Short mmCIF file of C-alpha atoms in Angstrom, two decimals:
data_model
loop_
_atom_site.label_atom_id
_atom_site.label_comp_id
_atom_site.label_asym_id
_atom_site.label_seq_id
_atom_site.Cartn_x
_atom_site.Cartn_y
_atom_site.Cartn_z
CA MET Y 1 38.63 -62.03 -131.85
CA SER Y 2 40.97 -63.20 -134.54
CA ARG Y 3 44.44 -64.20 -133.61
CA HIS Y 4 47.43 -63.33 -135.81
CA VAL Y 5 50.11 -65.99 -135.88
CA ARG Y 6 53.57 -64.79 -136.89
CA SER Y 7 54.95 -66.82 -139.73
CA PRO Y 8 58.16 -68.66 -138.91
CA ILE Y 9 61.40 -67.46 -140.50
CA PRO Y 10 62.08 -69.56 -143.57
CA VAL Y 11 64.85 -72.11 -142.98
CA GLN Y 12 66.98 -70.72 -145.78
CA SER Y 13 66.74 -67.20 -144.34
CA ALA Y 14 67.67 -68.46 -140.87
CA ARG Y 15 70.69 -70.26 -142.27
CA ALA Y 16 71.74 -67.17 -144.16
CA LEU Y 17 71.42 -65.07 -140.98
CA VAL Y 18 73.54 -67.52 -139.00
CA ALA Y 19 76.13 -67.58 -141.75
CA LEU Y 20 76.22 -63.76 -141.77
CA LEU Y 21 76.66 -63.63 -138.00
CA LEU Y 22 79.48 -66.18 -138.12
CA THR Y 23 81.20 -64.23 -140.86
CA LEU Y 24 80.93 -61.02 -138.85
CA LEU Y 25 82.28 -62.74 -135.74
CA ALA Y 26 85.16 -64.27 -137.66
CA GLY Y 27 85.96 -60.89 -139.21
CA THR Y 28 85.95 -59.26 -135.78
CA ALA Y 29 88.21 -61.98 -134.35
CA ALA Y 30 90.61 -61.61 -137.29
CA LEU Y 31 90.77 -57.85 -136.79
CA ARG Y 32 91.41 -58.34 -133.10
CA ALA Y 33 94.17 -60.86 -133.81
CA ARG Y 34 95.82 -58.50 -136.31
CA ALA Y 35 95.63 -55.63 -133.79
CA GLN Y 36 97.23 -57.82 -131.11
CA GLN Y 37 100.00 -58.81 -133.49
CA ALA Y 38 100.63 -55.20 -134.40
CA GLU Y 39 101.00 -54.41 -130.70
CA ALA Y 40 103.24 -57.44 -129.98
CA THR Y 41 106.71 -56.30 -128.88
CA LEU Y 42 109.93 -57.97 -127.83
CA ARG Y 43 112.46 -56.19 -125.56
CA PHE Y 44 116.19 -56.68 -125.85
CA LEU Y 45 118.35 -55.89 -122.81
CA ARG Y 46 121.91 -56.16 -121.54
CA ASP Y 47 122.43 -56.32 -117.78
CA GLY Y 48 119.10 -54.64 -117.07
CA ARG Y 49 119.55 -51.85 -119.61
CA GLU Y 50 117.15 -51.78 -122.54
CA LEU Y 51 118.89 -51.78 -125.91
CA ALA Y 52 115.82 -51.96 -128.14
CA THR Y 53 112.13 -52.78 -128.29
CA ARG Y 54 110.95 -54.27 -131.57
CA ALA Y 55 107.34 -54.56 -132.60
CA LEU Y 56 106.26 -57.47 -134.80
CA PRO Y 57 105.87 -55.32 -137.95
CA ASP Y 58 109.45 -54.19 -137.47
CA LEU Y 59 110.64 -57.77 -137.08
CA LEU Y 60 108.69 -58.81 -140.18
CA ALA Y 61 110.24 -56.02 -142.24
CA GLY Y 62 113.29 -58.17 -142.86
CA GLY Y 63 111.21 -60.45 -145.04
CA SER Y 64 112.41 -63.71 -143.46
CA ALA Y 65 109.03 -64.90 -142.12
CA ARG Y 66 108.07 -68.40 -143.18
CA GLU Y 67 105.81 -71.30 -142.28
CA ILE Y 68 107.49 -74.09 -140.33
CA SER Y 69 106.55 -77.42 -138.76
CA VAL Y 70 107.85 -78.59 -135.38
CA GLU Y 71 107.34 -81.45 -132.92
CA ASP Y 72 105.73 -79.37 -130.18
CA PRO Y 73 106.12 -80.66 -126.60
CA TYR Y 74 103.37 -78.49 -125.10
CA TYR Y 75 100.68 -79.12 -127.71
CA GLY Y 76 101.84 -82.72 -127.96
CA ALA Y 77 101.58 -82.75 -131.73
CA VAL Y 78 103.23 -81.65 -134.95
CA LYS Y 79 102.38 -77.95 -135.24
CA ARG Y 80 102.69 -75.45 -138.06
CA PHE Y 81 103.59 -71.90 -137.14
CA ARG Y 82 104.32 -68.64 -138.89
CA ALA Y 83 107.74 -67.77 -137.61
CA LEU Y 84 111.00 -65.89 -138.01
CA PRO Y 85 114.49 -67.42 -137.77
CA LEU Y 86 115.69 -66.55 -134.28
CA ALA Y 87 119.10 -65.44 -135.60
CA ALA Y 88 117.40 -62.74 -137.65
CA VAL Y 89 115.37 -61.61 -134.63
CA LEU Y 90 118.48 -61.41 -132.46
CA ALA Y 91 120.20 -59.33 -135.12
CA ARG Y 92 117.27 -56.89 -135.11
CA GLY Y 93 117.53 -56.53 -131.34
CA PHE Y 94 121.25 -56.78 -130.57
CA GLY Y 95 122.72 -55.69 -133.89
CA ALA Y 96 126.10 -57.04 -134.97
CA ASP Y 97 126.73 -58.31 -131.41
CA ALA Y 98 124.21 -61.11 -132.00
CA SER Y 99 126.65 -62.96 -134.27
CA SER Y 100 129.79 -62.32 -132.23
CA GLU Y 101 131.83 -64.81 -130.22
CA ARG Y 102 131.03 -62.73 -127.16
CA PHE Y 103 127.30 -63.33 -127.68
CA ALA Y 104 127.87 -67.04 -128.22
CA ARG Y 105 129.63 -67.25 -124.82
CA ALA Y 106 127.07 -65.05 -123.05
CA GLU Y 107 124.43 -66.07 -120.56
CA ILE Y 108 120.98 -65.26 -121.89
CA LEU Y 109 117.70 -64.87 -120.04
CA LEU Y 110 114.45 -65.58 -121.85
CA ARG Y 111 111.71 -63.91 -119.85
CA ALA Y 112 107.98 -64.56 -120.37
CA ARG Y 113 105.07 -62.35 -119.43
CA ASP Y 114 104.05 -64.68 -116.59
CA GLY Y 115 107.46 -64.49 -114.89
CA TYR Y 116 108.94 -67.68 -116.34
CA THR Y 117 112.68 -66.97 -116.82
CA ARG Y 118 114.73 -69.54 -118.69
CA THR Y 119 118.52 -69.31 -118.81
CA THR Y 120 120.43 -70.46 -121.84
CA SER Y 121 123.57 -69.66 -123.79
CA GLY Y 122 123.98 -67.43 -126.78
CA ALA Y 123 125.51 -70.39 -128.59
CA GLN Y 124 122.33 -72.43 -128.16
CA LEU Y 125 120.14 -69.62 -129.42
CA LEU Y 126 122.30 -69.33 -132.52
CA THR Y 127 121.85 -73.02 -133.29
CA GLU Y 128 120.20 -73.62 -136.66
CA GLY Y 129 116.55 -74.57 -136.26
CA ALA Y 130 115.58 -71.94 -133.68
CA PHE Y 131 112.47 -69.91 -134.64
CA LEU Y 132 110.34 -67.21 -133.08
CA ALA Y 133 106.70 -68.10 -133.77
CA PHE Y 134 104.20 -65.25 -133.92
CA ALA Y 135 101.09 -67.11 -135.08
CA ASP Y 136 99.70 -70.60 -135.47
CA ALA Y 137 99.49 -71.31 -139.20
CA GLU Y 138 96.26 -73.24 -138.66
CA HIS Y 139 94.50 -70.67 -136.50
CA PRO Y 140 91.49 -69.25 -138.36
CA THR Y 141 92.13 -65.63 -137.33
CA GLY Y 142 95.93 -65.64 -137.23
CA GLY Y 143 96.50 -65.99 -133.50
CA PHE Y 144 97.46 -68.93 -131.30
CA PHE Y 145 95.42 -71.78 -129.86
CA PRO Y 146 95.58 -72.08 -126.02
CA ILE Y 147 98.64 -73.97 -124.82
CA ASP Y 148 99.78 -76.21 -121.98
CA ARG Y 149 97.76 -77.47 -119.03
CA ARG Y 150 96.81 -73.88 -118.07
CA GLN Y 151 95.38 -73.24 -121.57
CA VAL Y 152 96.98 -69.78 -121.87
CA ASP Y 153 97.54 -67.68 -124.98
CA PRO Y 154 101.21 -68.11 -126.10
CA ALA Y 155 101.25 -64.57 -127.57
CA PRO Y 156 103.11 -62.40 -128.21
CA PHE Y 157 105.90 -64.83 -129.16
CA TYR Y 158 106.77 -68.49 -128.76
CA LEU Y 159 110.33 -69.85 -129.15
CA VAL Y 160 110.19 -73.18 -131.02
CA TRP Y 161 112.75 -75.58 -132.41
CA GLN Y 162 113.15 -77.77 -135.44
CA GLY Y 163 115.43 -80.82 -135.33
CA ALA Y 164 115.59 -84.28 -133.87
CA GLY Y 165 115.55 -84.35 -130.06
CA ARG Y 166 114.79 -80.70 -129.69
CA SER Y 167 111.32 -81.18 -128.26
CA ASP Y 168 112.96 -82.03 -124.91
CA THR Y 169 112.19 -78.93 -122.83
CA ASN Y 170 114.82 -79.89 -120.24
CA LEU Y 171 117.54 -79.44 -122.88
CA TRP Y 172 116.00 -76.86 -125.22
CA PRO Y 173 114.11 -73.72 -124.11
CA TRP Y 174 110.50 -73.44 -125.39
CA PRO Y 175 109.21 -70.30 -123.63
CA TYR Y 176 105.83 -69.02 -124.76
CA GLN Y 177 104.50 -65.54 -123.96
CA LEU Y 178 108.12 -64.50 -124.60
CA ALA Y 179 108.53 -60.78 -123.87
CA GLU Y 180 112.25 -60.15 -123.18
CA ILE Y 181 115.68 -61.45 -124.17
CA GLU Y 182 118.49 -60.27 -121.92
CA ILE Y 183 122.27 -60.72 -122.00
CA VAL Y 184 123.46 -61.01 -118.41
CA ASP Y 185 126.35 -61.71 -116.13
CA PHE Y 186 124.75 -64.52 -114.08
CA ALA Y 187 126.67 -63.79 -110.85
CA ALA Y 188 125.79 -60.09 -111.07
CA LYS Y 189 122.14 -60.72 -111.95
CA PHE Y 190 121.61 -63.44 -109.30
CA PRO Y 191 124.25 -62.73 -106.59
CA HIS Y 192 122.45 -64.72 -103.89
CA VAL Y 193 121.92 -67.91 -105.90
CA PRO Y 194 125.44 -69.43 -106.11
CA PRO Y 195 126.35 -71.36 -102.93
CA PRO Y 196 128.77 -69.25 -100.82
CA GLY Y 197 131.85 -71.11 -99.64
CA ALA Y 198 131.01 -74.36 -101.45
CA ALA Y 199 134.16 -75.97 -102.79
CA ALA Y 200 134.53 -76.57 -106.52
CA GLY Y 201 133.30 -80.04 -107.37
CA SER Y 202 131.31 -80.35 -104.12
CA ALA Y 203 127.79 -81.75 -104.04
CA ALA Y 204 126.43 -78.25 -103.37
CA GLN Y 205 128.19 -76.87 -106.45
CA ARG Y 206 126.93 -79.74 -108.59
CA GLY Y 207 123.43 -79.11 -107.28
CA PHE Y 208 123.73 -75.44 -108.05
CA ALA Y 209 124.62 -76.24 -111.66
CA ILE Y 210 121.51 -78.42 -111.93
CA PHE Y 211 119.36 -75.73 -110.29
CA ARG Y 212 120.72 -73.16 -112.71
CA ALA Y 213 120.03 -75.34 -115.74
CA SER Y 214 116.69 -76.90 -114.78
CA CYS Y 215 115.01 -75.01 -111.95
CA ILE Y 216 115.69 -71.26 -111.96
CA ALA Y 217 113.35 -70.76 -114.93
CA CYS Y 218 110.39 -71.22 -112.59
CA HIS Y 219 111.78 -71.02 -109.04
CA ALA Y 220 113.62 -68.32 -107.12
CA MET Y 221 116.40 -68.85 -104.63
CA ASN Y 222 116.67 -66.00 -102.09
CA GLY Y 223 114.22 -63.97 -104.14
CA GLU Y 224 116.22 -64.26 -107.37
CA GLY Y 225 115.01 -66.26 -110.37
CA GLY Y 226 111.70 -67.33 -111.84
CA LYS Y 227 108.32 -66.35 -110.43
CA VAL Y 228 106.12 -69.16 -111.74
CA GLY Y 229 106.84 -71.69 -109.01
CA PRO Y 230 107.41 -71.18 -105.27
CA GLU Y 231 110.50 -69.58 -103.72
CA LEU Y 232 112.77 -72.34 -102.38
CA ASN Y 233 114.82 -70.74 -99.57
CA VAL Y 234 113.05 -67.86 -97.84
CA PRO Y 235 111.47 -67.40 -95.45
CA ARG Y 236 111.85 -71.16 -94.99
CA SER Y 237 114.01 -73.49 -97.04
CA ILE Y 238 112.30 -76.27 -98.93
CA VAL Y 239 114.39 -78.77 -96.92
CA GLU Y 240 112.99 -77.34 -93.67
CA TYR Y 241 109.51 -78.65 -94.39
CA ARG Y 242 110.05 -81.45 -96.92
CA ASP Y 243 112.14 -84.55 -96.14
CA ALA Y 244 114.82 -85.44 -98.66
CA ALA Y 245 113.22 -88.64 -99.95
CA GLN Y 246 109.86 -86.97 -100.65
CA LEU Y 247 111.53 -83.92 -102.16
CA LYS Y 248 113.58 -86.01 -104.59
CA GLN Y 249 110.55 -88.00 -105.64
CA PHE Y 250 108.53 -84.82 -106.16
CA ILE Y 251 111.23 -83.20 -108.32
CA ARG Y 252 111.52 -86.30 -110.47
CA ASP Y 253 107.80 -86.83 -111.00
CA PRO Y 254 105.57 -84.05 -109.55
CA ARG Y 255 102.43 -85.41 -111.21
CA SER Y 256 102.63 -88.49 -109.03
CA PHE Y 257 101.78 -86.11 -106.16
CA ARG Y 258 99.37 -83.65 -107.80
CA TYR Y 259 98.40 -82.26 -111.18
CA SER Y 260 100.43 -79.17 -111.86
CA SER Y 261 102.36 -77.30 -114.53
CA MET Y 262 105.69 -78.36 -113.05
CA PRO Y 263 107.38 -80.67 -115.55
CA SER Y 264 108.85 -84.04 -114.65
CA HIS Y 265 112.63 -84.38 -114.48
CA LEU Y 266 113.03 -88.05 -115.30
CA GLN Y 267 116.45 -87.31 -116.80
CA LEU Y 268 117.88 -86.52 -113.36
CA THR Y 269 119.83 -89.38 -111.80
CA ASP Y 270 119.77 -90.29 -108.12
CA ALA Y 271 123.16 -88.57 -107.83
CA ASP Y 272 121.72 -85.41 -109.47
CA LEU Y 273 118.84 -85.35 -107.00
CA ASP Y 274 121.22 -85.88 -104.07
CA ALA Y 275 123.25 -82.94 -105.34
CA LEU Y 276 120.16 -80.74 -105.59
CA VAL Y 277 119.23 -81.54 -101.99
CA ALA Y 278 122.82 -80.79 -100.96
CA TYR Y 279 122.55 -77.40 -102.66
CA PHE Y 280 119.23 -76.61 -100.93
CA THR Y 281 120.69 -77.72 -97.59
CA HIS Y 282 123.75 -75.52 -98.10
CA MET Y 283 121.63 -72.49 -99.04
CA ARG Y 284 119.50 -72.95 -95.91
CA ALA Y 285 122.40 -71.42 -93.97
CA HIS Y 286 122.77 -68.55 -96.48
CA LYS Y 287 119.40 -66.86 -96.62
CA HIS Y 288 118.82 -63.46 -98.18
CA ASP Y 289 115.21 -62.37 -97.96
CA PRO Y 290 114.44 -59.26 -100.03
CA GLY Y 291 110.86 -59.46 -98.80
CA ALA Y 292 111.66 -59.46 -95.10
CA GLY Y 293 109.77 -56.73 -93.28
CA VAL Y 294 107.77 -55.70 -96.37
CA GLY Y 295 104.18 -54.93 -95.44
CA HIS Y 296 104.90 -55.03 -91.70
#
């Protein structure tokens, strides 16, 4: 019996087929990225009440989009993004209030999809050099490359900063996956976070100020605050199962203990860390557990 041997596909044809498949895949990825961008929205709130929700096409309608370069602390490199000036974005969401003195004095929450909640001031957000990135300028399909140790997608929006010294995430907010911007009264939004009865100028009050500036973005106190890191007071206070020396060392340099997404706080002095521990110790006697009894 004769045997029929199938002729191999010519090399040029195989290359052409691979090229076609890659083109189709790239086209599909680009379409997916454009669809995701079209669906990207940013909510604007005041004290829990929604004022507006703006989709990316709406934000782009102002015609202020541009390509920018920044020293990015999470990518660890100079990055080019397609972005909008943050002042223009705030005006689209908050209207004329976004340029008022009242807004400049206001407390602002920047809330990400993963629960990260960074507090800042209206004045800082109005600083020249603030941009809302909606795509990586170097991404082949118009999206973002994965970011940070967790390698997550920064979409829908990423707040970035131009200017010397602004890559310091302890001083300047760089939230990615940004989904909401809210004007708040801090005491009304987080009533169980300030230290009850602590005298002005006391160590507990100084520690509270540091917690408010550097910790509440990721951590909750009495169930109020960020959701990325662990709760620090209920059902047990952090000082009830960590000794002060170890706690201070961990806050300053968490990666010396374990690899995690918690940033180092090398800028905090020994006095700052003592004040933080004083705040945690004070709050141990003022627990408010919104989860108590849930599921029991």
